[in-house]
Backbone as ProteinMPNN parsed JSONL, in Angstrom:
{"seq_chain_A": "MTFRTEKDAFVWIWLPGETEPVVAGRLEADNGSIMFNYGKSYLERIGGSKPAIAIYEPELSLRTGLLPLPEGLAMPGCIRDAAPDAWGRRVIINKKLGRKGASTDTADLDELTYLLESGSDRIGALDFQQSPTEYVPRNVNNVSMEELIASAERVEKGVPLTPELDQALFHGSSIGGARPKALVEEHGKKYVA", "coords_chain_A": {"N_chain_A": [[-14.489, 276.498, 155.738], [-12.889, 275.487, 152.895], [-9.766, 273.826, 152.242], [-8.521, 273.073, 149.86], [-9.698, 271.789, 146.617], [-9.788, 268.698, 145.256], [-9.747, 267.554, 141.996], [-9.714, 265.046, 140.567], [-9.09, 261.567, 141.074], [-7.31, 258.514, 140.938], [-8.36, 255.149, 140.96], [-6.82, 252.411, 142.297], [-6.447, 248.85, 142.305], [-6.047, 245.774, 143.918], [-6.081, 242.779, 142.368], [-7.549, 239.461, 142.93], [-5.23, 237.124, 144.079], [-2.907, 238.585, 143.0], [-0.002, 240.57, 143.405], [0.638, 243.1, 142.857], [-0.873, 246.262, 142.301], [-3.487, 247.396, 139.876], [-4.73, 249.897, 137.704], [-8.004, 250.62, 138.103], [-10.037, 252.556, 137.636], [-11.289, 255.938, 137.389], [-12.057, 258.547, 139.596], [-14.176, 261.402, 139.741], [-14.749, 264.69, 140.665], [-17.692, 266.559, 140.649], [-19.688, 269.084, 140.799], [-20.163, 268.784, 143.67], [-20.674, 266.148, 143.801], [-19.13, 262.891, 143.558], [-18.079, 261.028, 140.886], [-17.726, 257.938, 139.323], [-15.801, 256.073, 136.866], [-14.859, 253.117, 135.031], [-11.584, 252.322, 133.927], [-10.525, 252.165, 130.454], [-8.434, 250.281, 129.966], [-8.738, 248.547, 132.113], [-11.282, 247.537, 131.734], [-10.851, 246.134, 129.39], [-9.609, 243.82, 130.268], [-11.554, 242.037, 130.891], [-12.556, 238.775, 130.574], [-9.986, 237.912, 129.985], [-6.727, 236.435, 130.814], [-5.992, 237.478, 133.336], [-8.535, 238.553, 134.78], [-10.779, 241.486, 135.075], [-12.414, 242.653, 137.903], [-15.555, 243.69, 139.427], [-15.566, 246.478, 141.54], [-17.499, 246.74, 143.528], [-20.175, 244.983, 143.084], [-23.117, 245.645, 143.308], [-23.076, 248.496, 143.242], [-21.026, 249.474, 141.614], [-20.969, 248.168, 138.81], [-19.319, 246.329, 136.203], [-18.93, 248.253, 133.51], [-18.777, 250.644, 130.751], [-18.359, 254.139, 130.836], [-19.561, 256.954, 132.886], [-20.668, 255.983, 136.022], [-23.928, 255.599, 137.501], [-24.79, 257.322, 140.565], [-25.837, 255.814, 143.646], [-29.137, 256.476, 144.941], [-29.379, 259.3, 146.95], [-26.727, 259.456, 147.705], [-23.561, 261.09, 147.49], [-21.271, 260.112, 146.575], [-20.039, 257.0, 145.362], [-20.841, 254.473, 147.681], [-19.124, 252.292, 148.379], [-16.685, 253.342, 147.763], [-16.615, 255.451, 149.509], [-16.456, 253.988, 151.764], [-13.818, 253.145, 151.817], [-12.445, 255.44, 152.521], [-10.866, 257.415, 155.015], [-12.244, 257.486, 158.246], [-13.517, 259.244, 161.112], [-11.314, 259.608, 162.986], [-9.016, 259.111, 161.291], [-9.394, 261.315, 159.512], [-8.952, 263.457, 161.21], [-6.329, 263.125, 161.715], [-5.271, 263.551, 159.133], [-6.062, 266.256, 158.791], [-4.492, 267.439, 160.733], [-1.997, 266.924, 159.735], [-2.018, 268.25, 157.204], [-3.006, 270.783, 157.551], [-2.299, 271.687, 160.04], [-3.992, 271.753, 162.237], [-5.381, 271.023, 165.284], [-6.991, 268.669, 167.704], [-10.155, 267.55, 169.07], [-12.286, 268.97, 168.162], [-11.898, 269.795, 165.542], [-12.804, 270.646, 162.258], [-13.938, 268.476, 160.079], [-14.889, 268.867, 157.614], [-13.248, 270.741, 156.279], [-11.602, 269.743, 154.338], [-11.83, 268.114, 151.186], [-13.416, 265.135, 149.963], [-11.842, 263.649, 148.056], [-9.34, 264.459, 148.661], [-9.051, 263.445, 151.125], [-9.069, 260.689, 150.427], [-6.763, 260.615, 148.901], [-4.699, 261.354, 150.491], [-4.726, 259.523, 152.707], [-3.178, 256.641, 154.112], [-1.471, 254.199, 152.105], [-1.335, 251.627, 153.063], [-3.659, 250.061, 153.747], [-6.858, 248.599, 154.876], [-8.39, 246.363, 152.823], [-8.756, 246.136, 149.249], [-8.239, 248.399, 147.743], [-6.665, 251.476, 146.612], [-5.74, 254.941, 146.272], [-4.744, 257.254, 143.988], [-2.861, 259.963, 142.491], [-1.877, 259.608, 139.945], [-2.532, 257.89, 136.867], [-0.785, 255.946, 135.841], [1.514, 255.432, 137.348], [2.229, 253.841, 140.2], [2.612, 254.804, 143.494], [3.194, 253.923, 146.571], [1.943, 255.098, 149.668], [3.609, 254.628, 152.358], [4.671, 254.27, 155.66], [7.202, 254.117, 158.233], [7.431, 251.461, 160.602], [6.047, 251.696, 163.987], [6.326, 251.945, 167.527], [4.119, 250.612, 170.05], [4.007, 252.166, 172.237], [4.587, 254.721, 171.188], [2.373, 255.197, 169.541], [0.226, 255.344, 171.372], [1.019, 257.682, 172.843], [0.998, 259.484, 170.745], [-1.718, 259.502, 170.058], [-2.997, 260.441, 172.371], [-1.962, 263.098, 172.463], [-3.034, 264.291, 170.063], [-5.76, 264.151, 170.76], [-5.674, 265.911, 172.783], [-5.054, 268.266, 171.525], [-2.393, 268.997, 171.338], [0.583, 269.9, 169.82], [2.256, 267.611, 167.565], [5.261, 265.786, 167.576], [7.556, 265.136, 164.759], [8.117, 262.322, 164.574], [5.932, 261.275, 166.039], [3.818, 262.22, 164.571], [4.086, 260.746, 162.198], [3.693, 258.253, 163.24], [0.955, 258.374, 163.855], [-0.004, 258.624, 161.285], [-0.327, 256.106, 160.289], [-2.883, 255.394, 161.141], [-4.687, 256.673, 159.464], [-5.544, 255.237, 157.421], [-7.034, 253.021, 158.125], [-9.686, 253.422, 159.106], [-12.733, 254.14, 161.034], [-13.749, 255.728, 164.155], [-12.257, 255.935, 166.436], [-8.87, 256.181, 167.749], [-6.384, 254.356, 166.01], [-4.02, 252.058, 164.437], [-1.868, 250.408, 162.026], [0.384, 247.898, 162.958], [3.377, 246.467, 162.495], [4.76, 243.293, 163.253], [7.181, 240.994, 163.563], [6.871, 240.233, 160.829], [4.091, 240.158, 160.392], [1.033, 241.933, 160.276], [-0.816, 243.991, 162.483], [-3.786, 245.337, 163.934], [-3.708, 248.015, 165.982]], "CA_chain_A": [[-13.682, 276.873, 154.656], [-12.243, 274.284, 152.359], [-8.502, 274.043, 152.038], [-8.529, 272.974, 148.298], [-10.482, 270.785, 146.106], [-9.193, 267.842, 144.307], [-10.651, 267.338, 140.815], [-9.956, 263.634, 140.333], [-8.189, 260.566, 141.638], [-7.355, 257.241, 140.168], [-8.511, 253.964, 141.936], [-5.974, 251.296, 142.068], [-7.029, 247.721, 142.904], [-5.317, 244.513, 143.967], [-6.955, 241.673, 142.008], [-7.232, 238.329, 143.599], [-3.978, 236.369, 143.679], [-1.942, 239.545, 142.568], [0.881, 241.21, 144.495], [0.765, 244.544, 142.384], [-2.21, 246.834, 141.889], [-3.635, 247.902, 138.555], [-5.679, 250.965, 137.721], [-9.319, 250.205, 137.91], [-10.797, 253.666, 137.093], [-11.093, 257.318, 137.777], [-13.061, 259.32, 140.4], [-14.134, 262.68, 139.224], [-15.538, 265.587, 141.398], [-18.585, 267.167, 139.737], [-20.82, 269.867, 141.448], [-20.511, 268.227, 144.996], [-20.709, 264.664, 143.768], [-18.033, 262.192, 143.109], [-18.504, 260.112, 140.03], [-16.686, 256.852, 138.942], [-15.908, 255.247, 135.685], [-13.855, 252.156, 134.963], [-10.778, 252.625, 132.83], [-10.609, 251.272, 129.202], [-7.54, 249.174, 129.947], [-9.241, 247.694, 133.009], [-12.426, 246.812, 131.076], [-10.195, 245.21, 128.38], [-9.156, 242.622, 130.912], [-12.636, 241.112, 131.064], [-12.375, 237.6, 129.84], [-8.582, 237.632, 129.791], [-6.16, 235.493, 131.807], [-6.198, 238.113, 134.573], [-9.633, 239.378, 134.429], [-11.211, 242.444, 135.895], [-13.646, 242.309, 138.861], [-16.293, 244.8, 139.861], [-15.253, 246.904, 142.848], [-18.648, 246.356, 144.251], [-21.187, 244.761, 142.061], [-24.436, 246.462, 143.336], [-22.943, 249.933, 142.909], [-20.106, 249.733, 140.471], [-20.839, 247.074, 137.893], [-18.303, 246.543, 135.007], [-19.408, 248.84, 132.233], [-18.196, 251.78, 130.345], [-19.035, 255.581, 131.188], [-19.769, 257.361, 134.323], [-21.667, 255.114, 136.688], [-24.842, 256.552, 138.314], [-24.75, 257.161, 142.031], [-27.129, 255.372, 144.398], [-30.053, 257.614, 145.374], [-29.136, 259.917, 148.282], [-25.331, 259.407, 147.971], [-22.804, 261.978, 146.829], [-20.197, 259.287, 145.918], [-20.266, 255.538, 145.625], [-20.749, 254.096, 149.14], [-18.07, 251.388, 148.532], [-15.563, 254.199, 147.634], [-16.61, 256.212, 150.727], [-15.987, 253.17, 152.882], [-12.386, 253.077, 151.808], [-11.88, 256.621, 152.995], [-10.646, 257.485, 156.475], [-13.344, 257.922, 159.067], [-13.325, 260.592, 161.916], [-9.986, 259.531, 163.463], [-8.017, 259.349, 160.129], [-9.598, 262.65, 158.867], [-8.311, 264.296, 162.057], [-4.882, 263.044, 161.469], [-4.859, 264.196, 157.863], [-6.206, 267.733, 158.876], [-3.398, 267.77, 161.507], [-0.834, 266.88, 158.893], [-2.105, 269.148, 156.107], [-3.44, 272.218, 158.02], [-1.678, 272.068, 161.397], [-5.068, 272.05, 163.128], [-5.432, 269.944, 166.309], [-7.98, 268.65, 168.653], [-11.306, 266.882, 168.66], [-13.317, 269.979, 167.446], [-11.512, 269.942, 164.257], [-13.908, 270.491, 161.372], [-13.457, 267.572, 158.978], [-15.333, 269.526, 156.247], [-12.185, 271.565, 155.773], [-10.905, 269.047, 153.236], [-12.775, 267.432, 150.258], [-13.35, 263.668, 150.014], [-10.796, 263.174, 147.243], [-8.102, 264.8, 149.451], [-8.963, 262.331, 152.302], [-8.691, 259.529, 149.869], [-5.4, 260.739, 148.332], [-3.875, 261.624, 151.688], [-4.706, 258.423, 153.643], [-2.011, 255.815, 153.798], [-1.739, 253.083, 151.197], [-1.391, 250.417, 153.787], [-5.118, 250.079, 154.107], [-7.595, 247.424, 154.873], [-9.204, 246.217, 151.637], [-7.996, 245.988, 148.068], [-8.136, 249.645, 146.961], [-5.815, 252.57, 146.936], [-6.137, 256.112, 145.554], [-3.414, 257.882, 143.527], [-2.988, 261.059, 141.462], [-1.42, 259.139, 138.681], [-3.088, 256.634, 136.326], [0.28, 255.124, 135.189], [2.61, 255.156, 138.201], [1.699, 253.604, 141.536], [3.527, 255.278, 144.467], [2.594, 253.651, 147.849], [2.37, 256.119, 150.878], [3.814, 253.92, 153.515], [5.495, 254.872, 156.669], [7.999, 253.081, 158.974], [6.733, 250.942, 161.824], [6.337, 252.438, 165.261], [6.062, 251.185, 168.786], [2.822, 250.84, 170.677], [4.068, 253.403, 173.182], [4.522, 256.061, 170.351], [1.084, 255.269, 169.132], [-0.517, 255.732, 172.55], [1.409, 259.003, 173.078], [0.471, 260.479, 169.733], [-3.194, 259.543, 170.102], [-3.254, 261.373, 173.458], [-1.491, 264.388, 172.047], [-4.008, 264.843, 169.159], [-6.989, 264.352, 171.476], [-5.564, 267.187, 173.708], [-4.756, 269.439, 170.697], [-0.913, 269.333, 171.5], [1.408, 269.589, 168.536], [3.114, 266.364, 167.404], [6.762, 265.725, 166.969], [7.578, 264.359, 163.446], [8.04, 260.905, 164.765], [4.676, 260.834, 166.394], [2.966, 262.567, 163.412], [4.287, 259.567, 161.257], [3.094, 257.1, 163.991], [-0.485, 258.594, 163.63], [-0.362, 258.537, 159.856], [-0.869, 254.765, 160.098], [-4.269, 255.299, 161.555], [-5.511, 257.308, 158.496], [-6.073, 254.372, 156.259], [-7.919, 251.986, 158.557], [-11.13, 253.732, 159.331], [-13.187, 254.183, 162.361], [-13.6, 256.985, 164.846], [-11.235, 255.911, 167.526], [-7.469, 255.974, 167.317], [-5.852, 252.99, 165.734], [-2.991, 252.007, 163.529], [-1.439, 249.055, 161.738], [1.643, 247.69, 163.542], [4.073, 245.273, 162.001], [5.671, 242.703, 164.158], [7.685, 239.625, 163.087], [6.392, 239.961, 159.494], [2.686, 240.245, 160.427], [0.419, 243.234, 160.623], [-1.877, 243.913, 163.489], [-4.481, 246.585, 164.175], [-3.547, 248.439, 167.41]], "C_chain_A": [[-12.855, 275.783, 154.169], [-10.851, 274.659, 151.884], [-8.261, 274.093, 150.43], [-9.324, 271.839, 147.861], [-9.866, 270.013, 145.057], [-10.238, 267.61, 143.161], [-10.852, 265.838, 140.498], [-8.847, 262.914, 141.112], [-8.374, 259.326, 140.888], [-7.417, 256.072, 141.191], [-7.667, 252.892, 141.488], [-6.53, 250.08, 142.86], [-6.084, 246.598, 142.81], [-6.277, 243.332, 143.546], [-6.511, 240.479, 142.768], [-5.989, 237.611, 143.08], [-2.771, 237.246, 143.267], [-1.217, 240.168, 143.657], [1.027, 242.661, 144.011], [-0.559, 244.991, 141.935], [-2.165, 247.283, 140.455], [-4.726, 249.037, 138.661], [-6.985, 250.425, 137.333], [-10.223, 251.28, 137.185], [-10.435, 254.94, 137.681], [-12.304, 257.89, 138.582], [-13.042, 260.779, 139.892], [-15.125, 263.575, 140.113], [-16.391, 266.304, 140.435], [-19.758, 267.795, 140.531], [-21.215, 269.13, 142.794], [-20.682, 266.769, 145.044], [-19.474, 264.103, 143.294], [-18.415, 261.056, 142.258], [-17.378, 259.112, 139.67], [-16.863, 256.337, 137.657], [-14.689, 254.358, 135.645], [-12.934, 252.671, 133.802], [-10.8, 251.673, 131.738], [-9.713, 250.077, 129.465], [-8.06, 248.166, 131.062], [-10.408, 246.955, 132.379], [-11.914, 245.863, 130.009], [-9.771, 243.913, 128.969], [-10.3, 241.68, 131.077], [-12.447, 240.02, 130.095], [-10.921, 237.142, 129.53], [-8.154, 236.726, 130.974], [-6.078, 236.133, 133.298], [-7.29, 239.075, 134.596], [-9.935, 240.414, 135.493], [-12.414, 242.003, 136.779], [-14.266, 243.697, 139.144], [-15.772, 245.238, 141.284], [-16.3, 246.509, 143.836], [-19.844, 246.198, 143.4], [-22.534, 245.58, 142.125], [-24.247, 247.935, 142.975], [-22.089, 250.196, 141.637], [-19.886, 248.526, 139.49], [-19.911, 247.366, 136.716], [-19.031, 246.959, 133.756], [-18.743, 250.152, 132.017], [-19.045, 253.076, 130.849], [-19.141, 255.827, 132.571], [-20.972, 256.51, 134.901], [-22.65, 255.953, 137.535], [-24.631, 256.238, 139.823], [-26.099, 256.611, 142.615], [-27.819, 256.541, 144.885], [-29.591, 258.052, 146.786], [-27.683, 259.925, 148.509], [-24.631, 260.452, 147.057], [-21.512, 261.394, 146.189], [-20.675, 257.891, 146.21], [-20.002, 255.001, 147.046], [-19.477, 253.225, 149.294], [-16.732, 252.168, 148.431], [-15.496, 254.936, 149.035], [-16.129, 255.338, 151.887], [-14.559, 252.939, 152.97], [-11.708, 254.265, 152.277], [-11.757, 256.637, 154.414], [-11.91, 258.027, 157.122], [-12.889, 259.069, 159.981], [-11.83, 260.614, 162.383], [-8.872, 259.821, 162.389], [-8.191, 260.712, 159.566], [-8.998, 263.661, 159.857], [-6.782, 264.33, 161.914], [-4.444, 263.734, 160.205], [-4.964, 265.721, 158.123], [-4.988, 268.186, 159.715], [-2.155, 267.91, 160.688], [-0.841, 268.013, 157.87], [-2.305, 270.596, 156.604], [-2.889, 272.693, 159.299], [-2.817, 272.231, 162.379], [-5.245, 270.741, 164.056], [-6.719, 269.841, 167.088], [-9.253, 267.95, 168.139], [-12.362, 267.688, 167.914], [-12.938, 270.413, 166.1], [-12.529, 269.798, 163.263], [-13.292, 269.615, 160.091], [-13.961, 267.918, 157.606], [-14.297, 270.377, 155.595], [-11.552, 271.014, 154.576], [-11.985, 268.353, 152.537], [-12.583, 265.938, 150.466], [-12.207, 263.036, 149.205], [-9.415, 263.384, 148.012], [-7.886, 263.758, 150.476], [-8.489, 261.013, 151.567], [-7.175, 259.442, 149.341], [-4.304, 260.845, 149.455], [-3.763, 260.448, 152.693], [-3.615, 257.491, 153.179], [-2.352, 254.598, 152.852], [-1.839, 251.756, 151.863], [-2.634, 250.246, 154.586], [-5.689, 248.694, 154.23], [-8.441, 247.534, 153.633], [-8.171, 246.223, 150.513], [-7.885, 247.221, 147.234], [-7.024, 250.617, 147.528], [-6.085, 253.742, 145.948], [-4.835, 256.868, 145.267], [-3.828, 258.979, 142.595], [-2.585, 260.608, 140.005], [-2.103, 257.852, 138.139], [-2.026, 255.543, 135.878], [1.409, 254.729, 136.281], [2.043, 255.025, 139.621], [2.805, 253.898, 142.622], [2.842, 255.061, 145.9], [2.994, 254.775, 148.898], [2.37, 255.352, 152.041], [4.684, 254.524, 154.482], [6.209, 253.749, 157.524], [7.101, 252.599, 160.175], [7.109, 251.657, 162.992], [5.908, 251.525, 166.413], [4.678, 251.455, 169.303], [2.824, 252.083, 171.625], [4.042, 254.796, 172.428], [3.192, 256.178, 169.885], [0.195, 255.754, 170.185], [-0.225, 257.315, 172.803], [0.846, 259.987, 172.038], [-1.004, 260.58, 169.721], [-3.644, 260.633, 171.188], [-2.943, 262.788, 173.095], [-2.596, 265.009, 171.06], [-5.33, 265.157, 169.814], [-6.95, 265.71, 172.233], [-5.271, 268.422, 172.852], [-3.216, 269.905, 170.826], [-0.162, 269.051, 170.248], [2.289, 268.256, 168.65], [4.518, 266.589, 167.028], [6.588, 265.039, 165.525], [7.48, 262.983, 163.531], [6.578, 260.526, 165.122], [3.568, 261.133, 165.387], [2.987, 261.312, 162.312], [3.534, 258.263, 161.979], [1.475, 257.161, 163.672], [-0.933, 258.343, 162.18], [-0.832, 257.129, 159.512], [-2.315, 254.581, 160.228], [-5.159, 255.952, 160.456], [-6.22, 256.459, 157.524], [-6.942, 253.233, 156.803], [-9.318, 252.17, 158.798], [-11.458, 253.613, 160.816], [-12.968, 255.471, 163.103], [-12.705, 257.092, 165.931], [-9.739, 255.737, 167.018], [-7.097, 254.54, 167.093], [-4.787, 252.995, 164.616], [-2.649, 250.583, 163.217], [-0.015, 248.991, 162.267], [2.178, 246.494, 162.961], [4.939, 244.644, 163.03], [5.948, 241.307, 163.718], [6.915, 239.254, 161.74], [4.833, 239.882, 159.371], [2.204, 241.51, 160.849], [-0.793, 243.104, 161.573], [-2.569, 245.312, 163.574], [-4.284, 246.83, 165.629], [-4.341, 249.682, 167.747]], "O_chain_A": [[-12.143, 275.165, 154.96], [-10.696, 275.673, 151.203], [-7.844, 275.107, 149.87], [-9.622, 270.959, 148.669], [-9.442, 270.562, 144.04], [-11.439, 267.495, 143.402], [-11.963, 265.397, 140.205], [-7.905, 263.476, 141.671], [-9.414, 259.075, 140.278], [-6.64, 256.022, 142.144], [-7.784, 252.468, 140.338], [-7.033, 250.26, 143.969], [-5.39, 246.426, 141.808], [-7.168, 242.961, 144.31], [-5.367, 240.377, 143.212], [-5.732, 237.504, 141.881], [-1.67, 236.703, 143.184], [-1.746, 240.3, 144.761], [1.557, 243.444, 144.799], [-1.304, 244.259, 141.284], [-1.113, 247.521, 139.863], [-5.512, 249.076, 139.608], [-7.084, 249.796, 136.279], [-11.017, 250.97, 136.297], [-9.432, 255.073, 138.382], [-13.454, 257.679, 138.198], [-11.964, 261.319, 139.642], [-16.277, 263.168, 140.264], [-15.861, 266.678, 139.389], [-20.707, 267.097, 140.887], [-22.395, 268.882, 143.043], [-20.819, 266.169, 146.11], [-18.741, 264.824, 142.618], [-19.037, 260.126, 142.773], [-16.199, 259.463, 139.725], [-18.011, 256.129, 137.264], [-13.621, 254.729, 136.132], [-13.387, 253.328, 132.865], [-11.052, 250.488, 131.954], [-10.139, 248.946, 129.23], [-7.798, 246.974, 130.904], [-10.459, 245.734, 132.531], [-12.554, 244.84, 129.767], [-9.579, 242.951, 128.224], [-10.033, 240.524, 131.403], [-12.203, 240.264, 128.914], [-10.701, 236.112, 128.893], [-8.898, 236.335, 131.874], [-6.094, 235.421, 134.302], [-7.076, 240.279, 134.456], [-9.473, 240.316, 136.63], [-13.237, 241.153, 136.438], [-13.585, 244.721, 139.101], [-15.571, 244.369, 142.133], [-15.979, 245.98, 144.9], [-20.478, 247.184, 143.022], [-22.994, 246.118, 141.118], [-25.17, 248.561, 142.453], [-22.414, 251.006, 140.768], [-18.791, 247.974, 139.379], [-19.751, 248.514, 136.301], [-19.648, 246.159, 133.053], [-18.199, 250.741, 132.951], [-20.223, 253.004, 131.198], [-18.83, 254.966, 133.394], [-22.053, 256.388, 134.325], [-22.241, 256.903, 138.203], [-24.353, 255.116, 140.249], [-27.213, 256.888, 142.17], [-27.186, 257.541, 145.226], [-29.444, 257.223, 147.685], [-27.334, 260.431, 149.575], [-25.094, 260.666, 145.937], [-20.802, 262.042, 145.42], [-21.505, 257.609, 147.074], [-18.869, 255.14, 147.508], [-18.78, 253.407, 150.292], [-15.729, 251.697, 148.968], [-14.426, 255.013, 149.64], [-15.507, 255.81, 152.838], [-14.051, 252.577, 154.031], [-10.491, 254.223, 152.454], [-12.501, 255.908, 155.07], [-12.558, 258.927, 156.588], [-11.955, 259.792, 159.633], [-11.163, 261.624, 162.155], [-7.969, 260.634, 162.581], [-7.188, 261.286, 159.141], [-8.541, 264.701, 159.383], [-6.107, 265.357, 161.982], [-3.414, 264.408, 160.166], [-4.053, 266.446, 157.723], [-4.468, 269.264, 159.428], [-1.359, 268.833, 160.866], [0.179, 268.672, 157.668], [-1.743, 271.52, 156.017], [-2.959, 273.871, 159.65], [-2.562, 272.881, 163.393], [-5.245, 269.599, 163.596], [-7.481, 270.806, 167.145], [-9.42, 267.774, 166.932], [-13.187, 267.166, 167.164], [-13.566, 271.308, 165.533], [-13.213, 268.779, 163.36], [-12.405, 269.987, 159.322], [-13.54, 267.363, 156.591], [-14.454, 270.72, 154.423], [-10.975, 271.783, 153.807], [-12.99, 268.002, 153.155], [-11.618, 265.542, 151.121], [-11.661, 262.01, 149.609], [-8.512, 262.549, 147.959], [-6.787, 263.25, 150.701], [-7.599, 260.324, 152.066], [-6.508, 258.407, 149.356], [-3.154, 260.443, 149.28], [-2.796, 260.391, 153.452], [-3.179, 257.531, 152.029], [-3.471, 254.087, 152.884], [-2.387, 250.821, 151.279], [-2.685, 250.274, 155.815], [-5.1, 247.722, 153.757], [-9.099, 248.541, 153.368], [-6.961, 246.296, 150.723], [-7.464, 247.122, 146.081], [-6.576, 250.552, 148.672], [-6.627, 253.5, 144.869], [-3.985, 257.084, 146.13], [-4.907, 258.983, 142.002], [-2.967, 261.232, 139.014], [-2.232, 256.862, 138.859], [-2.375, 254.398, 135.59], [2.143, 253.764, 136.067], [1.461, 255.963, 140.165], [3.845, 253.239, 142.604], [2.048, 255.887, 146.349], [4.12, 255.266, 148.975], [1.367, 255.299, 152.752], [5.488, 255.353, 154.055], [5.807, 252.586, 157.49], [6.181, 253.28, 160.63], [8.217, 252.178, 163.125], [5.236, 250.507, 166.247], [4.116, 252.503, 168.983], [1.871, 252.849, 171.767], [3.575, 255.818, 172.931], [2.774, 257.333, 169.798], [-0.624, 256.616, 169.864], [-1.158, 258.105, 172.947], [0.334, 261.068, 172.332], [-1.538, 261.643, 169.405], [-4.469, 261.518, 170.959], [-3.735, 263.654, 173.466], [-3.008, 266.151, 171.263], [-5.964, 266.18, 169.552], [-7.909, 266.477, 172.323], [-5.24, 269.53, 173.387], [-2.856, 271.026, 170.468], [-0.313, 267.97, 169.68], [2.904, 267.928, 169.665], [4.876, 267.48, 166.258], [5.545, 264.458, 165.224], [6.83, 262.373, 162.681], [6.045, 259.563, 164.57], [2.547, 260.448, 165.327], [1.982, 260.994, 161.677], [2.901, 257.421, 161.342], [0.836, 256.175, 163.305], [-2.055, 257.919, 161.906], [-1.621, 256.939, 158.586], [-2.932, 253.755, 159.557], [-6.372, 255.768, 160.546], [-7.237, 256.791, 156.915], [-7.549, 252.522, 156.002], [-10.108, 251.229, 158.722], [-10.707, 253.13, 161.663], [-12.089, 256.249, 162.732], [-12.371, 258.193, 166.368], [-9.498, 255.182, 165.946], [-7.439, 253.644, 167.864], [-4.727, 253.989, 163.892], [-3.019, 249.656, 163.938], [0.747, 249.934, 162.056], [1.461, 245.494, 162.92], [5.77, 245.316, 163.642], [5.025, 240.516, 163.52], [6.408, 238.144, 161.575], [4.34, 239.555, 158.291], [2.82, 242.172, 161.683], [-1.639, 242.219, 161.441], [-1.939, 246.332, 163.297], [-4.632, 245.987, 166.455], [-4.306, 250.148, 168.886]]}, "name": "protein", "num_of_chains": 1, "seq": "MTFRTEKDAFVWIWLPGETEPVVAGRLEADNGSIMFNYGKSYLERIGGSKPAIAIYEPELSLRTGLLPLPEGLAMPGCIRDAAPDAWGRRVIINKKLGRKGASTDTADLDELTYLLESGSDRIGALDFQQSPTEYVPRNVNNVSMEELIASAERVEKGVPLTPELDQALFHGSSIGGARPKALVEEHGKKYVA"}
């Protein structure tokens, strides 16, 4: 049973050398597939002083209109790669639905929800937002290694999390992978823990 279905999401990208993201385009759910098209303002950057780049040239080349999906895929693979994997999906289900444990069905939420609910502090140059005009990062406070270990053990056992541990785990929703992990900041540098 699906919780809810998101209809669209906007893809924001950090271009090389930039410190603020710009809207690259829009993802749209359509009959079980997720289609992408670049935004007009993004395509207008081509040839400018701060030009646009393709998100991933083999799949999403810079052109107008809905871009065709690679054969056998329900969404562009490069976008799916930016989504949380098994661990991050369990964290998001825990947060959104209150369901715990390794047997949690990750099909209960749709792909756009996973993209929109994962943290903005992700690996890579993409983020996903509900707005095409206002970028609102989904960041959380730094946590200790001990908090991360305790929260991972609790989720795996299906034990409810305290709000502090829930926030600690939220870090892991944007990194990807099937095992527990999170970004930890120490002395101005970020580490994968």
